[in-house]
Amino acid sequence: MSMRKMNPSSGEAWIGYSLKITQHRLRQRLEAELTGIGVSASQNAVLLAISNNPQISNASLARAAFVTPQSMQGMLVTLERDGFIVRTPHPEHGRIIMTELTEKGKAAAQAGIIAAETVERQMLIGLTDDEARLLGDLLRRCADALEAA
C-alpha cells in the first residue's frame, strides 16, 4: 500500500472512510424507512434476531444490534414497554429470561425486513448483480481479515 497523503475532500479517500460514509447513509435511510414501524435500526436488528432464535442470549442480541450489553438491557425494557416483546422466566432455569415477539413484534420484524430490503436495493441500484455479489464477497473478506488480526 502506498504512503500517499489522503485528502477526503479531493475525492481521494481511504476505503475505510468511503465505507463509513456508505454505512452512515445506509443507516440514515434505514432509520427513515423504519419510522413508520415505530422502531430504530438497532431495535429492528433485535426483533429480527429474536424472530430467528427466541432463546437468544442478551449478549448475542447486543452483538446483533452493535450495542453494549448494558444498552441492550435498556433496549429490551423499551421494546417490552412498547409491546413488541414479552419476557418471562424460563420454567426450568430461573436465571434465564426468555424473550418472545408479540404479534406487534412479529409484524414489526416483517416490516423491518421489507424496509431493509428496500434500502439495500436502493444502495445497489447502480451495480449489476455480479458487481453486487462481488462487493458482498469483498466486504466479507475485509471483515474476516480484520477479525483475524
Backbone as ProteinMPNN parsed JSONL, in Angstrom:
{"seq_chain_A": "MSMRKMNPSSGEAWIGYSLKITQHRLRQRLEAELTGIGVSASQNAVLLAISNNPQISNASLARAAFVTPQSMQGMLVTLERDGFIVRTPHPEHGRIIMTELTEKGKAAAQAGIIAAETVERQMLIGLTDDEARLLGDLLRRCADALEAA", "coords_chain_A": {"N_chain_A": [[0.844, -1.168, 0.0], [0.533, 2.208, -0.777], [2.095, 5.126, 0.641], [0.884, 7.519, 0.285], [-0.449, 10.776, 0.856], [-3.695, 11.111, 2.026], [-6.63, 12.78, 0.987], [-9.671, 13.397, 1.805], [-11.498, 15.388, 0.933], [-10.818, 15.854, -1.672], [-11.752, 13.752, -3.041], [-10.119, 11.631, -3.082], [-9.985, 9.259, -1.082], [-9.576, 7.244, 1.894], [-10.387, 3.805, 1.755], [-11.734, 2.819, 3.963], [-12.878, 5.163, 4.935], [-14.688, 5.726, 2.915], [-16.307, 3.48, 3.235], [-17.381, 4.062, 5.753], [-18.874, 6.389, 5.222], [-20.761, 5.295, 3.456], [-21.96, 3.389, 5.15], [-23.05, 5.119, 7.065], [-24.915, 6.596, 5.549], [-26.537, 4.488, 4.705], [-27.566, 3.653, 7.161], [-28.986, 5.994, 7.876], [-30.979, 6.02, 5.857], [-32.259, 3.592, 6.403], [-33.206, 4.085, 8.994], [-35.048, 6.102, 8.367], [-36.867, 4.632, 6.793], [-37.838, 2.915, 8.72], [-39.25, 4.496, 10.449], [-42.089, 4.681, 10.304], [-42.78, 2.24, 11.346], [-42.129, 2.283, 13.953], [-39.808, 1.582, 15.264], [-36.251, 1.652, 15.891], [-33.22, 1.275, 13.896], [-31.455, -0.358, 15.341], [-33.225, -1.553, 17.177], [-34.804, -2.908, 15.347], [-32.956, -4.787, 14.404], [-32.709, -6.316, 16.719], [-35.328, -7.349, 17.019], [-35.437, -8.93, 14.701], [-33.377, -10.754, 15.253], [-34.418, -12.036, 17.504], [-36.687, -13.166, 16.35], [-35.526, -15.074, 14.742], [-34.312, -16.703, 16.601], [-35.685, -17.494, 19.37], [-34.585, -18.099, 21.853], [-32.311, -16.67, 22.173], [-29.422, -15.192, 23.653], [-28.932, -12.295, 25.796], [-26.42, -11.157, 25.397], [-25.782, -12.054, 22.824], [-27.813, -10.789, 21.438], [-27.018, -8.137, 21.818], [-24.652, -8.107, 20.322], [-25.755, -8.56, 17.783], [-27.115, -6.199, 17.37], [-25.152, -4.331, 17.467], [-24.533, -3.0, 19.878], [-23.739, -2.262, 23.355], [-23.877, -4.715, 26.034], [-25.118, -3.503, 28.249], [-26.574, -1.397, 27.085], [-28.277, -2.957, 25.608], [-29.922, -4.103, 27.528], [-31.483, -1.904, 28.325], [-32.72, -1.395, 25.881], [-34.273, -3.7, 25.549], [-36.059, -3.391, 27.667], [-37.444, -1.143, 26.754], [-38.548, -2.143, 24.33], [-40.211, -4.082, 25.388], [-41.936, -2.535, 26.986], [-43.169, -1.064, 24.974], [-44.643, -2.986, 23.725], [-43.614, -4.834, 21.844], [-42.216, -7.104, 22.513], [-42.319, -9.889, 24.826], [-41.15, -10.841, 27.987], [-40.253, -13.556, 29.903], [-39.61, -15.602, 32.781], [-37.579, -18.503, 32.401], [-39.045, -21.719, 32.515], [-37.633, -23.797, 33.777], [-35.07, -22.955, 34.386], [-34.317, -20.616, 36.451], [-32.715, -18.269, 36.277], [-32.591, -17.635, 33.638], [-33.988, -15.59, 31.219], [-36.62, -15.656, 29.042], [-37.271, -14.4, 25.811], [-39.778, -13.298, 23.729], [-41.413, -12.53, 20.64], [-44.228, -10.411, 20.379], [-47.458, -10.292, 18.748], [-47.488, -7.757, 17.618], [-44.732, -7.314, 17.594], [-43.903, -9.337, 15.822], [-45.112, -8.436, 13.462], [-43.77, -6.007, 13.169], [-41.136, -6.932, 12.84], [-41.351, -8.273, 10.391], [-42.056, -6.117, 8.728], [-39.733, -4.683, 9.073], [-37.862, -6.254, 7.75], [-38.698, -5.907, 5.112], [-38.265, -3.139, 4.894], [-35.447, -3.025, 5.194], [-34.65, -4.515, 2.944], [-35.623, -2.847, 0.932], [-34.048, -0.533, 1.253], [-31.522, -1.63, 0.815], [-31.744, -2.441, -1.863], [-31.963, 0.082, -3.023], [-29.418, 1.099, -2.413], [-27.804, -0.536, -3.979], [-28.517, -0.033, -6.567], [-27.018, 1.038, -8.669], [-25.312, -0.965, -9.406], [-24.426, -3.977, -11.142], [-25.835, -7.314, -10.935], [-23.728, -9.15, -10.675], [-21.674, -7.425, -9.824], [-22.72, -6.59, -7.362], [-22.731, -9.021, -5.943], [-19.959, -9.496, -5.94], [-19.083, -7.251, -4.477], [-20.243, -7.825, -1.971], [-18.839, -10.215, -1.374], [-16.187, -9.231, -1.266], [-16.345, -7.394, 0.856], [-16.969, -9.14, 2.983], [-14.589, -10.602, 3.043], [-12.788, -8.596, 3.762], [-13.777, -7.957, 6.325], [-13.327, -10.412, 7.578], [-10.525, -10.467, 7.5], [-9.895, -8.421, 9.266], [-10.998, -9.427, 11.586], [-9.339, -11.553, 12.091], [-7.014, -10.333, 12.737]], "CA_chain_A": [[0.0, 0.0, 0.0], [1.348, 3.417, -0.856], [2.046, 6.005, 1.803], [0.462, 8.842, -0.182], [-1.322, 11.507, 1.773], [-5.087, 11.048, 1.6], [-7.375, 14.021, 1.157], [-11.06, 13.038, 1.515], [-12.244, 16.431, 0.224], [-10.472, 15.821, -3.092], [-12.3, 12.528, -3.623], [-9.115, 10.583, -2.913], [-10.191, 8.928, 0.325], [-9.342, 5.888, 2.339], [-11.528, 2.907, 1.543], [-12.46, 2.794, 5.222], [-13.686, 6.389, 5.009], [-15.816, 5.506, 1.994], [-17.192, 2.511, 3.891], [-18.084, 4.74, 6.835], [-19.887, 7.253, 4.599], [-21.817, 4.406, 2.956], [-22.66, 2.837, 6.31], [-23.821, 6.203, 7.676], [-26.079, 6.873, 4.691], [-27.385, 3.295, 4.777], [-28.253, 3.724, 8.454], [-29.965, 7.081, 7.795], [-32.107, 5.585, 5.016], [-32.987, 2.552, 7.116], [-33.942, 4.757, 10.075], [-36.186, 6.777, 7.741], [-37.832, 3.596, 6.396], [-38.396, 2.278, 9.916], [-40.001, 5.466, 11.239], [-43.496, 4.319, 10.342], [-42.942, 0.983, 12.077], [-42.0, 2.624, 15.36], [-38.582, 1.04, 15.848], [-34.988, 2.118, 15.327], [-32.475, 0.221, 13.203], [-30.956, -1.301, 16.351], [-34.368, -2.322, 17.666], [-35.176, -3.807, 14.262], [-31.994, -5.898, 14.427], [-33.057, -7.15, 17.866], [-36.551, -8.085, 16.693], [-35.094, -9.963, 13.713], [-32.583, -11.781, 15.926], [-35.337, -12.808, 18.354], [-37.561, -13.969, 15.489], [-34.738, -16.2, 14.243], [-33.88, -17.543, 17.709], [-36.354, -16.997, 20.575], [-33.805, -18.373, 23.064], [-31.042, -15.955, 22.03], [-28.978, -14.528, 24.883], [-28.811, -10.84, 25.724], [-25.109, -10.839, 24.83], [-25.887, -12.259, 21.373], [-28.652, -9.702, 20.932], [-26.19, -6.93, 21.798], [-23.764, -8.215, 19.16], [-26.566, -8.429, 16.568], [-27.544, -4.809, 17.227], [-23.96, -3.498, 17.566], [-24.599, -2.179, 21.086], [-23.185, -2.911, 24.536], [-24.883, -5.462, 26.795], [-25.861, -2.576, 29.093], [-27.541, -0.726, 26.207], [-29.27, -3.96, 25.206], [-30.899, -4.246, 28.607], [-32.4, -0.776, 28.192], [-33.493, -1.57, 24.656], [-35.277, -4.733, 25.799], [-37.084, -2.781, 28.516], [-38.248, -0.281, 25.876], [-39.325, -2.987, 23.414], [-41.272, -4.722, 26.163], [-42.888, -1.476, 27.351], [-43.901, -0.66, 23.768], [-45.471, -4.095, 23.274], [-43.018, -5.615, 20.763], [-41.726, -8.377, 23.057], [-42.642, -10.266, 26.208], [-40.03, -11.533, 28.628], [-40.725, -14.388, 31.005], [-38.576, -16.51, 33.299], [-37.56, -19.87, 31.882], [-39.73, -22.563, 33.506], [-36.732, -24.713, 34.482], [-33.828, -22.263, 34.75], [-34.798, -19.346, 36.97], [-31.898, -17.112, 35.913], [-32.721, -17.388, 32.197], [-35.204, -14.875, 30.821], [-36.973, -15.946, 27.647], [-37.803, -13.237, 25.109], [-40.572, -13.678, 22.564], [-42.093, -11.451, 19.938], [-45.688, -10.354, 20.405], [-47.969, -10.13, 17.382], [-46.978, -6.456, 17.17], [-43.312, -7.515, 17.321], [-43.783, -10.129, 14.583], [-45.456, -7.551, 12.336], [-42.67, -5.046, 13.028], [-39.976, -7.644, 12.289], [-41.615, -8.496, 8.965], [-41.957, -4.813, 8.073], [-38.32, -4.32, 9.107], [-37.2, -6.983, 6.655], [-39.067, -5.209, 3.874], [-37.568, -1.852, 4.911], [-34.023, -3.269, 4.946], [-34.508, -4.921, 1.544], [-35.854, -1.653, 0.113], [-32.862, 0.323, 1.346], [-30.399, -2.309, 0.16], [-31.947, -2.323, -3.318], [-31.623, 1.461, -3.391], [-27.969, 1.241, -2.333], [-27.143, -1.321, -5.031], [-29.169, 0.225, -7.853], [-26.032, 1.342, -9.707], [-24.436, -2.116, -9.624], [-25.002, -5.177, -11.743], [-25.944, -8.417, -9.971], [-22.377, -9.676, -10.447], [-20.935, -6.454, -9.024], [-23.265, -6.634, -6.005], [-22.195, -10.24, -5.326], [-18.532, -9.273, -5.727], [-18.957, -6.316, -3.367], [-20.524, -8.585, -0.752], [-17.712, -11.119, -1.123], [-15.02, -8.441, -0.878], [-16.569, -6.851, 2.2], [-16.818, -10.243, 3.936], [-13.148, -10.904, 3.138], [-12.182, -7.5, 4.543], [-14.201, -8.142, 7.719], [-12.608, -11.594, 8.076], [-9.122, -10.11, 7.698], [-9.821, -7.616, 10.491], [-11.336, -10.324, 12.699], [-8.185, -12.417, 12.325], [-5.853, -9.517, 13.166]], "C_chain_A": [[0.887, 1.228, 0.0], [1.168, 4.249, 0.403], [1.615, 7.409, 1.388], [-0.478, 9.475, 0.832], [-2.739, 11.498, 1.208], [-5.768, 12.37, 1.9], [-8.827, 13.743, 0.801], [-11.821, 14.107, 0.733], [-11.926, 16.453, -1.269], [-11.052, 14.592, -3.79], [-11.339, 11.368, -3.525], [-9.113, 10.197, -1.438], [-9.776, 7.503, 0.627], [-10.584, 5.053, 2.059], [-12.374, 2.851, 2.804], [-13.351, 4.015, 5.393], [-14.906, 6.26, 4.098], [-16.809, 4.506, 2.572], [-18.022, 3.193, 4.973], [-19.17, 5.665, 6.284], [-21.057, 6.407, 4.118], [-22.634, 3.844, 4.106], [-23.544, 3.891, 6.952], [-25.084, 6.506, 6.855], [-27.056, 5.701, 4.682], [-28.206, 3.331, 6.064], [-29.32, 4.82, 8.442], [-31.196, 6.66, 7.0], [-32.931, 4.522, 5.732], [-33.796, 3.161, 8.257], [-35.182, 5.446, 9.515], [-37.27, 5.773, 7.347], [-38.545, 2.997, 7.602], [-39.272, 3.216, 10.752], [-41.465, 5.082, 11.38], [-43.779, 3.05, 11.132], [-42.845, 1.23, 13.586], [-40.799, 2.024, 16.052], [-37.376, 1.68, 15.174], [-34.314, 0.965, 14.584], [-31.938, -0.814, 14.197], [-32.082, -2.165, 16.899], [-34.839, -3.313, 16.612], [-34.248, -5.015, 14.232], [-32.307, -6.862, 15.573], [-34.301, -7.974, 17.566], [-36.262, -9.207, 15.702], [-34.303, -11.092, 14.36], [-33.474, -12.656, 16.807], [-36.235, -13.69, 17.488], [-36.838, -15.186, 14.94], [-34.335, -17.178, 15.345], [-34.493, -17.021, 19.005], [-35.571, -17.224, 21.872], [-32.455, -17.664, 23.042], [-30.699, -15.218, 23.33], [-28.92, -13.013, 24.683], [-27.48, -10.424, 25.109], [-25.127, -11.005, 23.306], [-26.762, -11.19, 20.741], [-27.844, -8.416, 20.831], [-25.248, -6.946, 20.597], [-24.547, -8.009, 17.865], [-26.945, -6.977, 16.303], [-26.372, -3.824, 17.3], [-24.053, -2.51, 18.727], [-23.965, -2.945, 22.24], [-24.273, -3.725, 25.234], [-25.728, -4.556, 27.704], [-26.928, -1.841, 28.284], [-28.643, -1.692, 25.792], [-30.332, -4.112, 26.281], [-31.933, -3.124, 28.527], [-33.291, -0.901, 26.966], [-34.592, -2.611, 24.853], [-36.405, -4.202, 26.683], [-38.022, -1.923, 27.66], [-39.118, -1.103, 24.936], [-40.465, -3.688, 24.145], [-42.353, -3.697, 26.527], [-43.776, -1.086, 26.165], [-44.683, -1.795, 23.124], [-44.929, -4.923, 22.129], [-42.557, -6.994, 21.223], [-42.369, -8.625, 24.426], [-41.454, -11.061, 26.73], [-40.57, -12.269, 29.84], [-39.578, -15.263, 31.508], [-38.705, -17.884, 32.651], [-38.18, -20.783, 32.932], [-38.796, -23.462, 34.32], [-35.463, -24.039, 34.993], [-34.174, -20.836, 35.156], [-34.006, -18.119, 36.56], [-32.016, -16.76, 34.438], [-34.06, -16.701, 31.94], [-35.441, -15.156, 29.338], [-37.623, -14.7, 27.043], [-38.522, -13.708, 23.864], [-41.198, -12.449, 21.938], [-43.598, -11.552, 20.181], [-46.167, -10.302, 18.961], [-47.486, -8.806, 16.794], [-45.497, -6.569, 16.797], [-43.077, -8.309, 16.046], [-44.08, -9.272, 13.364], [-44.334, -6.544, 12.096], [-41.436, -5.704, 12.422], [-40.151, -7.879, 10.791], [-41.498, -7.192, 8.188], [-40.499, -4.34, 8.039], [-37.512, -5.016, 8.024], [-37.461, -6.27, 5.338], [-38.337, -3.872, 3.78], [-36.085, -2.033, 4.579], [-33.776, -3.674, 3.493], [-34.691, -3.727, 0.609], [-34.618, -0.764, 0.085], [-31.672, -0.331, 0.648], [-30.532, -2.249, -1.361], [-31.574, -0.929, -3.796], [-30.109, 1.653, -3.405], [-27.269, 0.584, -3.525], [-27.652, -1.017, -6.431], [-28.173, 0.494, -8.99], [-25.088, 0.202, -10.028], [-25.17, -3.223, -10.358], [-25.12, -6.241, -10.652], [-24.568, -8.989, -9.646], [-21.554, -8.722, -9.581], [-21.417, -6.472, -7.569], [-22.748, -7.868, -5.268], [-20.717, -10.069, -5.0], [-18.309, -8.321, -4.545], [-19.201, -7.035, -2.04], [-19.381, -9.503, -0.389], [-16.486, -10.347, -0.629], [-15.171, -7.876, 0.532], [-16.446, -7.933, 3.267], [-15.347, -10.596, 4.128], [-12.418, -9.835, 3.96], [-12.521, -7.66, 6.022], [-13.456, -9.33, 8.332], [-11.149, -11.269, 8.358], [-8.949, -9.29, 8.972], [-10.122, -8.464, 11.724], [-10.11, -11.154, 13.084], [-6.992, -11.638, 12.895], [-5.743, -9.413, 14.662]], "O_chain_A": [[1.891, 1.271, 0.711], [0.194, 4.082, 1.137], [1.944, 8.384, 2.065], [-1.198, 8.791, 1.559], [-2.951, 11.84, 0.045], [-5.518, 12.998, 2.929], [-9.2, 13.835, -0.369], [-12.705, 13.771, -0.056], [-12.692, 17.016, -2.052], [-10.864, 14.412, -4.993], [-11.698, 10.236, -3.848], [-8.341, 10.735, -0.645], [-9.643, 6.67, -0.269], [-11.705, 5.557, 2.123], [-13.603, 2.837, 2.725], [-14.452, 3.914, 5.934], [-16.016, 6.64, 4.47], [-18.019, 4.669, 2.415], [-19.219, 2.937, 5.1], [-20.272, 5.714, 6.829], [-22.215, 6.76, 4.344], [-23.863, 3.823, 4.046], [-24.672, 3.594, 7.345], [-26.176, 6.651, 7.406], [-28.27, 5.904, 4.656], [-29.408, 3.067, 6.045], [-30.429, 4.612, 8.934], [-32.325, 6.915, 7.418], [-34.16, 4.544, 5.676], [-34.952, 2.79, 8.461], [-36.252, 5.382, 10.121], [-38.457, 6.033, 7.545], [-39.714, 2.619, 7.518], [-39.959, 2.764, 11.668], [-42.019, 5.154, 12.477], [-44.917, 2.819, 11.542], [-43.406, 0.482, 14.387], [-40.756, 1.956, 17.281], [-37.458, 2.18, 14.052], [-34.777, -0.175, 14.634], [-31.966, -2.013, 13.92], [-31.916, -3.373, 17.066], [-35.23, -4.433, 16.941], [-34.704, -6.144, 14.053], [-32.184, -8.077, 15.418], [-34.325, -9.176, 17.832], [-36.785, -10.313, 15.846], [-34.53, -12.262, 14.052], [-33.304, -13.875, 16.851], [-36.514, -14.833, 17.848], [-37.461, -16.22, 14.696], [-34.05, -18.343, 15.069], [-33.884, -16.188, 19.677], [-35.872, -16.595, 22.886], [-31.556, -18.015, 23.805], [-31.579, -14.693, 24.011], [-28.866, -12.52, 23.556], [-27.422, -9.438, 24.375], [-24.553, -10.19, 22.585], [-26.485, -10.735, 19.631], [-27.975, -7.68, 19.853], [-25.063, -5.926, 19.933], [-24.057, -7.353, 16.946], [-27.08, -6.567, 15.15], [-26.577, -2.614, 17.205], [-23.702, -1.339, 18.589], [-23.685, -4.138, 22.119], [-25.461, -3.457, 25.05], [-26.915, -4.812, 27.905], [-28.057, -1.68, 28.747], [-29.8, -1.299, 25.643], [-31.516, -4.237, 25.972], [-33.132, -3.377, 28.65], [-34.472, -0.555, 27.007], [-35.714, -2.427, 24.382], [-37.572, -4.528, 26.467], [-39.241, -1.973, 27.822], [-40.298, -0.799, 24.76], [-41.55, -3.866, 23.592], [-43.545, -3.971, 26.388], [-44.967, -0.816, 26.323], [-45.319, -1.598, 22.089], [-45.689, -5.651, 21.49], [-42.51, -7.938, 20.434], [-42.882, -7.715, 25.077], [-40.841, -11.847, 26.007], [-41.25, -11.692, 30.689], [-38.682, -15.619, 30.743], [-39.81, -18.359, 32.39], [-37.881, -20.645, 34.118], [-39.136, -23.848, 35.438], [-34.85, -24.521, 35.946], [-34.308, -19.956, 34.306], [-34.567, -17.025, 36.499], [-31.579, -15.685, 34.029], [-35.113, -17.162, 32.379], [-34.572, -14.92, 28.498], [-38.426, -14.032, 27.693], [-37.956, -14.427, 23.041], [-41.476, -11.458, 22.614], [-44.165, -12.645, 20.187], [-45.347, -10.272, 18.043], [-47.118, -8.737, 15.621], [-45.058, -5.989, 15.804], [-42.167, -8.001, 15.276], [-43.387, -9.364, 12.351], [-43.988, -6.26, 10.949], [-40.762, -5.105, 11.584], [-39.21, -7.706, 10.016], [-40.906, -7.163, 7.108], [-40.081, -3.675, 7.091], [-36.589, -4.435, 7.452], [-36.543, -6.057, 4.546], [-37.844, -3.508, 2.712], [-35.531, -1.283, 3.776], [-32.806, -3.228, 2.88], [-33.989, -3.612, -0.396], [-34.196, -0.301, -0.974], [-30.902, 0.345, -0.034], [-29.546, -2.03, -2.065], [-30.945, -0.77, -4.842], [-29.574, 2.298, -4.307], [-26.263, 1.093, -4.018], [-27.254, -1.681, -7.388], [-28.467, 0.203, -10.149], [-24.164, 0.364, -10.826], [-26.381, -3.385, -10.214], [-24.563, -6.081, -9.565], [-24.269, -9.28, -8.488], [-20.818, -9.165, -8.7], [-20.606, -6.378, -6.647], [-22.369, -7.779, -4.1], [-20.267, -10.448, -3.918], [-17.44, -8.564, -3.708], [-18.436, -6.862, -1.091], [-18.986, -9.571, 0.775], [-15.826, -10.769, 0.32], [-14.218, -7.884, 1.31], [-15.887, -7.689, 4.336], [-14.909, -10.857, 5.249], [-11.535, -10.151, 4.758], [-11.648, -7.514, 6.878], [-13.008, -9.26, 9.476], [-10.59, -11.742, 9.348], [-7.955, -9.453, 9.68], [-9.554, -8.232, 12.791], [-9.877, -11.422, 14.263], [-6.074, -12.227, 13.465], [-4.827, -8.766, 15.17]]}, "name": "protein", "num_of_chains": 1, "seq": "MSMRKMNPSSGEAWIGYSLKITQHRLRQRLEAELTGIGVSASQNAVLLAISNNPQISNASLARAAFVTPQSMQGMLVTLERDGFIVRTPHPEHGRIIMTELTEKGKAAAQAGIIAAETVERQMLIGLTDDEARLLGDLLRRCADALEAA"}
